[in-house]
mmCIF file of C-alpha atoms in Angstrom:
data_model
loop_
_atom_site.group_PDB
_atom_site.id
_atom_site.type_symbol
_atom_site.label_atom_id
_atom_site.label_comp_id
_atom_site.label_asym_id
_atom_site.label_seq_id
_atom_site.Cartn_x
_atom_site.Cartn_y
_atom_site.Cartn_z
ATOM 1 C CA ASP U 1435 -44.174 -26.143 207.004
ATOM 2 C CA ALA U 1436 -47.198 -26.702 204.724
ATOM 3 C CA LYS U 1437 -50.032 -28.934 205.858
ATOM 4 C CA THR U 1438 -50.750 -32.176 204.010
ATOM 5 C CA THR U 1439 -53.950 -34.156 203.496
ATOM 6 C CA GLN U 1440 -53.938 -37.902 202.918
ATOM 7 C CA PRO U 1441 -56.682 -40.535 202.797
ATOM 8 C CA THR U 1442 -57.019 -42.402 206.058
ATOM 9 C CA SER U 1443 -56.692 -45.847 204.524
ATOM 10 C CA MET U 1444 -56.278 -47.703 201.240
ATOM 11 C CA ASP U 1445 -56.233 -51.315 200.084
ATOM 12 C CA CYS U 1446 -54.114 -52.830 197.353
ATOM 13 C CA ALA U 1447 -53.845 -56.333 195.944
ATOM 14 C CA GLU U 1448 -50.430 -57.925 196.113
ATOM 15 C CA GLY U 1449 -48.504 -57.497 192.864
ATOM 16 C CA ARG U 1450 -50.497 -54.470 191.797
ATOM 17 C CA ALA U 1451 -49.298 -50.888 191.913
ATOM 18 C CA ALA U 1452 -50.203 -48.910 195.022
ATOM 19 C CA ASN U 1453 -50.861 -45.237 194.345
ATOM 20 C CA LEU U 1454 -50.936 -43.102 197.478
ATOM 21 C CA PRO U 1455 -52.098 -39.510 197.009
ATOM 22 C CA CYS U 1456 -51.159 -36.460 199.047
ATOM 23 C CA ASN U 1457 -52.574 -32.979 198.848
ATOM 24 C CA HIS U 1458 -50.341 -30.058 199.810
ATOM 25 C CA SER U 1459 -52.096 -27.124 198.218
ATOM 26 C CA THR U 1460 -50.340 -24.507 200.399
ATOM 27 C CA ILE U 1461 -46.815 -25.697 199.614
ATOM 28 C CA SER U 1462 -44.199 -22.985 199.192
ATOM 29 C CA GLY U 1463 -41.626 -22.818 196.446
ATOM 30 C CA ASN U 1464 -38.780 -23.867 198.729
ATOM 31 C CA GLU U 1465 -40.561 -26.805 200.364
ATOM 32 C CA TYR U 1466 -39.730 -30.382 199.473
ATOM 33 C CA VAL U 1467 -42.127 -33.328 199.535
ATOM 34 C CA TYR U 1468 -40.931 -36.286 201.609
ATOM 35 C CA TRP U 1469 -42.459 -39.718 202.074
ATOM 36 C CA TYR U 1470 -41.831 -42.018 205.011
ATOM 37 C CA ARG U 1471 -43.524 -45.226 206.033
ATOM 38 C CA GLN U 1472 -43.954 -46.918 209.392
ATOM 39 C CA ILE U 1473 -44.497 -50.611 209.736
ATOM 40 C CA HIS U 1474 -46.376 -51.530 212.887
ATOM 41 C CA SER U 1475 -44.383 -50.848 216.091
ATOM 42 C CA GLN U 1476 -41.223 -49.866 214.219
ATOM 43 C CA GLY U 1477 -39.504 -46.563 213.542
ATOM 44 C CA PRO U 1478 -40.415 -44.670 210.353
ATOM 45 C CA GLN U 1479 -38.407 -45.458 207.243
ATOM 46 C CA TYR U 1480 -37.485 -42.903 204.601
ATOM 47 C CA ILE U 1481 -38.805 -43.717 201.123
ATOM 48 C CA ILE U 1482 -38.228 -40.824 198.730
ATOM 49 C CA HIS U 1483 -38.327 -37.064 198.376
ATOM 50 C CA GLY U 1484 -38.582 -34.441 195.622
ATOM 51 C CA LEU U 1485 -38.972 -30.748 194.882
ATOM 52 C CA LYS U 1486 -40.705 -30.470 191.516
ATOM 53 C CA ASN U 1487 -39.404 -33.190 189.237
ATOM 54 C CA ASN U 1488 -40.611 -36.761 189.379
ATOM 55 C CA GLU U 1489 -38.267 -39.036 191.286
ATOM 56 C CA THR U 1490 -37.656 -42.774 191.302
ATOM 57 C CA ASN U 1491 -35.549 -45.029 193.462
ATOM 58 C CA GLU U 1492 -35.412 -48.712 194.264
ATOM 59 C CA MET U 1493 -38.410 -48.482 196.575
ATOM 60 C CA ALA U 1494 -40.878 -46.195 194.842
ATOM 61 C CA SER U 1495 -41.662 -43.388 192.436
ATOM 62 C CA LEU U 1496 -42.823 -39.911 193.363
ATOM 63 C CA ILE U 1497 -44.989 -37.962 190.957
ATOM 64 C CA ILE U 1498 -45.444 -34.254 191.744
ATOM 65 C CA THR U 1499 -48.011 -32.243 189.792
ATOM 66 C CA GLU U 1500 -46.822 -29.278 187.782
ATOM 67 C CA ASP U 1501 -48.396 -26.803 190.200
ATOM 68 C CA ARG U 1502 -46.869 -28.801 193.106
ATOM 69 C CA LYS U 1503 -50.154 -28.804 194.992
ATOM 70 C CA SER U 1504 -50.352 -32.571 195.130
ATOM 71 C CA SER U 1505 -48.214 -35.655 194.730
ATOM 72 C CA THR U 1506 -48.548 -39.413 194.412
ATOM 73 C CA LEU U 1507 -46.307 -42.086 195.811
ATOM 74 C CA ILE U 1508 -46.261 -45.191 193.638
ATOM 75 C CA LEU U 1509 -45.173 -48.619 194.853
ATOM 76 C CA PRO U 1510 -44.980 -50.429 191.498
ATOM 77 C CA HIS U 1511 -45.508 -53.990 192.691
ATOM 78 C CA ALA U 1512 -46.903 -54.007 196.212
ATOM 79 C CA THR U 1513 -46.121 -56.938 198.492
ATOM 80 C CA LEU U 1514 -47.494 -57.901 201.888
ATOM 81 C CA ARG U 1515 -44.364 -56.349 203.421
ATOM 82 C CA ASP U 1516 -45.493 -52.959 202.133
ATOM 83 C CA THR U 1517 -48.424 -52.954 204.560
ATOM 84 C CA ALA U 1518 -47.707 -49.875 206.684
ATOM 85 C CA VAL U 1519 -48.713 -46.298 207.445
ATOM 86 C CA TYR U 1520 -47.373 -43.913 204.807
ATOM 87 C CA TYR U 1521 -46.643 -40.317 205.731
ATOM 88 C CA CYS U 1522 -46.417 -37.431 203.285
ATOM 89 C CA ILE U 1523 -44.450 -34.505 204.712
ATOM 90 C CA VAL U 1524 -43.537 -31.158 203.224
ATOM 91 C CA ARG U 1525 -40.752 -29.089 204.698
ATOM 92 C CA VAL U 1526 -38.326 -26.319 204.042
ATOM 93 C CA VAL U 1527 -34.771 -27.518 203.623
ATOM 94 C CA ASN U 1528 -32.117 -25.352 205.265
ATOM 95 C CA THR U 1529 -28.508 -26.423 205.122
ATOM 96 C CA GLY U 1530 -26.866 -26.236 208.510
ATOM 97 C CA THR U 1531 -30.012 -26.535 210.603
ATOM 98 C CA ALA U 1532 -31.945 -29.460 211.979
ATOM 99 C CA SER U 1533 -34.543 -30.924 209.640
ATOM 100 C CA LYS U 1534 -37.649 -30.968 211.815
ATOM 101 C CA LEU U 1535 -40.414 -33.175 210.438
ATOM 102 C CA THR U 1536 -44.133 -32.654 211.017
ATOM 103 C CA PHE U 1537 -46.053 -35.931 210.827
ATOM 104 C CA GLY U 1538 -49.786 -36.128 210.236
ATOM 105 C CA THR U 1539 -51.785 -39.319 210.675
ATOM 106 C CA GLY U 1540 -50.787 -40.714 207.264
ATOM 107 C CA THR U 1541 -52.442 -43.337 205.053
ATOM 108 C CA ARG U 1542 -52.747 -46.876 206.306
ATOM 109 C CA LEU U 1543 -52.029 -49.122 203.308
ATOM 110 C CA GLN U 1544 -53.241 -52.705 203.563
ATOM 111 C CA VAL U 1545 -51.825 -55.060 200.933
ATOM 112 C CA THR U 1546 -53.896 -58.207 200.511
ATOM 113 C CA LEU U 1547 -53.468 -61.538 198.744
ATOM 114 C CA ASP J 151 -23.504 -51.937 210.868
ATOM 115 C CA GLY J 152 -24.283 -48.240 211.108
ATOM 116 C CA GLY J 153 -27.521 -47.220 212.717
ATOM 117 C CA ILE J 154 -29.465 -46.005 215.700
ATOM 118 C CA THR J 155 -30.080 -48.079 218.768
ATOM 119 C CA GLN J 156 -32.661 -47.442 221.444
ATOM 120 C CA SER J 157 -32.959 -49.254 224.703
ATOM 121 C CA PRO J 158 -34.867 -50.765 226.260
ATOM 122 C CA LYS J 159 -37.565 -51.875 223.827
ATOM 123 C CA TYR J 160 -40.184 -51.859 226.595
ATOM 124 C CA LEU J 161 -40.020 -49.836 229.797
ATOM 125 C CA PHE J 162 -42.339 -49.838 232.763
ATOM 126 C CA ARG J 163 -42.515 -46.947 235.162
ATOM 127 C CA LYS J 164 -44.370 -46.345 238.361
ATOM 128 C CA GLU J 165 -46.214 -43.078 238.705
ATOM 129 C CA GLY J 166 -44.014 -40.372 240.170
ATOM 130 C CA GLN J 167 -40.757 -41.881 238.914
ATOM 131 C CA ASN J 168 -38.336 -40.374 236.450
ATOM 132 C CA VAL J 169 -37.105 -42.702 233.710
ATOM 133 C CA THR J 170 -34.365 -42.296 231.089
ATOM 134 C CA LEU J 171 -34.549 -43.644 227.553
ATOM 135 C CA SER J 172 -31.314 -44.329 225.730
ATOM 136 C CA CYS J 173 -30.500 -43.376 222.133
ATOM 137 C CA GLU J 174 -27.132 -44.018 220.484
ATOM 138 C CA GLN J 175 -26.068 -43.532 216.868
ATOM 139 C CA ASN J 176 -22.869 -44.459 215.025
ATOM 140 C CA LEU J 177 -23.730 -42.635 211.806
ATOM 141 C CA ASN J 178 -21.613 -39.591 212.739
ATOM 142 C CA HIS J 179 -24.716 -37.428 212.445
ATOM 143 C CA ASP J 180 -24.696 -33.972 213.983
ATOM 144 C CA ALA J 181 -28.437 -33.700 214.643
ATOM 145 C CA MET J 182 -30.524 -35.922 216.896
ATOM 146 C CA TYR J 183 -34.235 -35.837 217.694
ATOM 147 C CA TRP J 184 -36.809 -37.300 220.049
ATOM 148 C CA TYR J 185 -40.408 -37.889 218.980
ATOM 149 C CA ARG J 186 -43.439 -39.186 220.813
ATOM 150 C CA GLN J 187 -46.173 -41.242 219.153
ATOM 151 C CA ASP J 188 -49.589 -41.986 220.671
ATOM 152 C CA PRO J 189 -51.815 -44.772 219.303
ATOM 153 C CA GLY J 190 -53.214 -43.973 215.861
ATOM 154 C CA GLN J 191 -51.400 -40.660 215.731
ATOM 155 C CA GLY J 192 -48.425 -39.227 213.923
ATOM 156 C CA LEU J 193 -45.115 -38.367 215.556
ATOM 157 C CA ARG J 194 -44.662 -35.204 217.610
ATOM 158 C CA LEU J 195 -41.293 -33.586 218.239
ATOM 159 C CA ILE J 196 -40.149 -33.403 221.870
ATOM 160 C CA TYR J 197 -36.562 -32.117 221.681
ATOM 161 C CA TYR J 198 -33.809 -31.882 219.112
ATOM 162 C CA SER J 199 -30.095 -31.162 219.160
ATOM 163 C CA GLN J 200 -27.881 -29.856 216.376
ATOM 164 C CA ILE J 201 -24.579 -29.977 218.231
ATOM 165 C CA VAL J 202 -23.032 -31.326 221.403
ATOM 166 C CA ASN J 203 -24.055 -29.429 224.545
ATOM 167 C CA ASP J 204 -26.909 -27.684 222.757
ATOM 168 C CA PHE J 205 -30.562 -28.667 222.332
ATOM 169 C CA GLN J 206 -33.879 -27.044 221.527
ATOM 170 C CA LYS J 207 -37.450 -27.647 222.635
ATOM 171 C CA GLY J 208 -39.835 -29.137 220.138
ATOM 172 C CA ASP J 209 -43.612 -28.972 220.156
ATOM 173 C CA ILE J 210 -44.249 -30.970 223.348
ATOM 174 C CA ALA J 211 -41.194 -30.525 225.614
ATOM 175 C CA GLU J 212 -43.036 -30.081 228.925
ATOM 176 C CA GLY J 213 -42.277 -32.894 231.342
ATOM 177 C CA TYR J 214 -39.193 -34.056 229.430
ATOM 178 C CA SER J 215 -35.479 -33.287 229.632
ATOM 179 C CA VAL J 216 -32.492 -34.191 227.463
ATOM 180 C CA SER J 217 -28.712 -33.945 227.407
ATOM 181 C CA ARG J 218 -26.164 -34.079 224.606
ATOM 182 C CA GLU J 219 -22.749 -34.636 226.173
ATOM 183 C CA LYS J 220 -21.488 -36.777 223.300
ATOM 184 C CA LYS J 221 -22.183 -36.568 219.584
ATOM 185 C CA GLU J 222 -23.394 -40.143 219.431
ATOM 186 C CA SER J 223 -25.729 -40.079 222.446
ATOM 187 C CA PHE J 224 -28.964 -38.200 223.169
ATOM 188 C CA PRO J 225 -30.792 -39.623 226.220
ATOM 189 C CA LEU J 226 -34.336 -38.544 227.044
ATOM 190 C CA THR J 227 -35.623 -38.346 230.616
ATOM 191 C CA VAL J 228 -39.352 -38.586 231.175
ATOM 192 C CA THR J 229 -39.946 -36.793 234.445
ATOM 193 C CA SER J 230 -42.755 -37.142 236.947
ATOM 194 C CA ALA J 231 -44.067 -33.814 235.634
ATOM 195 C CA GLN J 232 -45.147 -35.522 232.410
ATOM 196 C CA LYS J 233 -48.802 -36.254 233.157
ATOM 197 C CA ASN J 234 -49.422 -38.813 230.426
ATOM 198 C CA PRO J 235 -46.109 -40.510 229.634
ATOM 199 C CA THR J 236 -47.447 -43.775 228.223
ATOM 200 C CA ALA J 237 -46.431 -43.681 224.546
ATOM 201 C CA PHE J 238 -44.038 -44.952 221.896
ATOM 202 C CA TYR J 239 -40.802 -42.925 221.873
ATOM 203 C CA LEU J 240 -38.677 -42.652 218.756
ATOM 204 C CA CYS J 241 -35.182 -41.289 218.387
ATOM 205 C CA ALA J 242 -33.809 -40.104 215.055
ATOM 206 C CA SER J 243 -30.660 -38.556 213.646
ATOM 207 C CA SER J 244 -29.593 -36.698 210.524
ATOM 208 C CA THR J 245 -26.770 -34.688 209.055
ATOM 209 C CA LEU J 246 -27.127 -30.930 208.742
ATOM 210 C CA ALA J 247 -26.655 -31.068 204.985
ATOM 211 C CA GLY J 248 -30.119 -29.770 204.162
ATOM 212 C CA ARG J 249 -31.942 -32.389 202.149
ATOM 213 C CA GLU J 250 -30.542 -35.243 204.180
ATOM 214 C CA THR J 251 -33.205 -37.462 205.654
ATOM 215 C CA GLN J 252 -33.769 -38.521 209.229
ATOM 216 C CA TYR J 253 -32.971 -42.066 210.242
ATOM 217 C CA PHE J 254 -35.074 -43.539 213.027
ATOM 218 C CA GLY J 255 -34.334 -46.039 215.747
ATOM 219 C CA PRO J 256 -36.630 -48.978 216.602
ATOM 220 C CA GLY J 257 -38.366 -47.099 219.422
ATOM 221 C CA THR J 258 -39.045 -47.603 223.127
ATOM 222 C CA ARG J 259 -42.547 -48.287 224.390
ATOM 223 C CA LEU J 260 -43.081 -46.725 227.823
ATOM 224 C CA LEU J 261 -45.884 -47.942 230.041
ATOM 225 C CA VAL J 262 -46.851 -46.333 233.322
ATOM 226 C CA LEU J 263 -48.147 -48.711 235.953
#
């Protein structure tokens, strides 16, 4: 699976949009981009994933550049509850086999009043 | 409610003892996984299983053992051969439908006394 690079930490004011970047310049054509987050001392929580088109769900939006070498996770209106470590993961998806995930150190997002 | 349960939340072990961490899921998922997380680090895969009575080593399997006798259960034993067992242990499960995401349990924090 391709390696990802994320900033170590970011701050965001409550109510503002949080834009978390991820670089995955060695991504292959069959690799998806996944985002998870981990609130302190809890298990990671799935947020969103995509292949090449932008995606949106009730939690966030995922913007993938046309060359797929980078992506941005957008939390449109950050709240204090969004304070967490955010992991960007790229992986090949194979139907019928286990979906192993490779976690880096992620971005620690601190949402402040 | 469907989900993954891990018990206990905290576990203390004396050096030289084996200890077993429980993981149960009622999501009817075929695949189950065990990860280890050290402070300030991402998750690392210990073992995974795609089907009952079958499991595969992950990236850091030495000093650990698992069993998969039932679809819903995937216990992890931390043996005395694991030299640095103090960590946060996370269990996850997923379907084998390709793009399906992994769902994580709340984790067990193991401390060696």
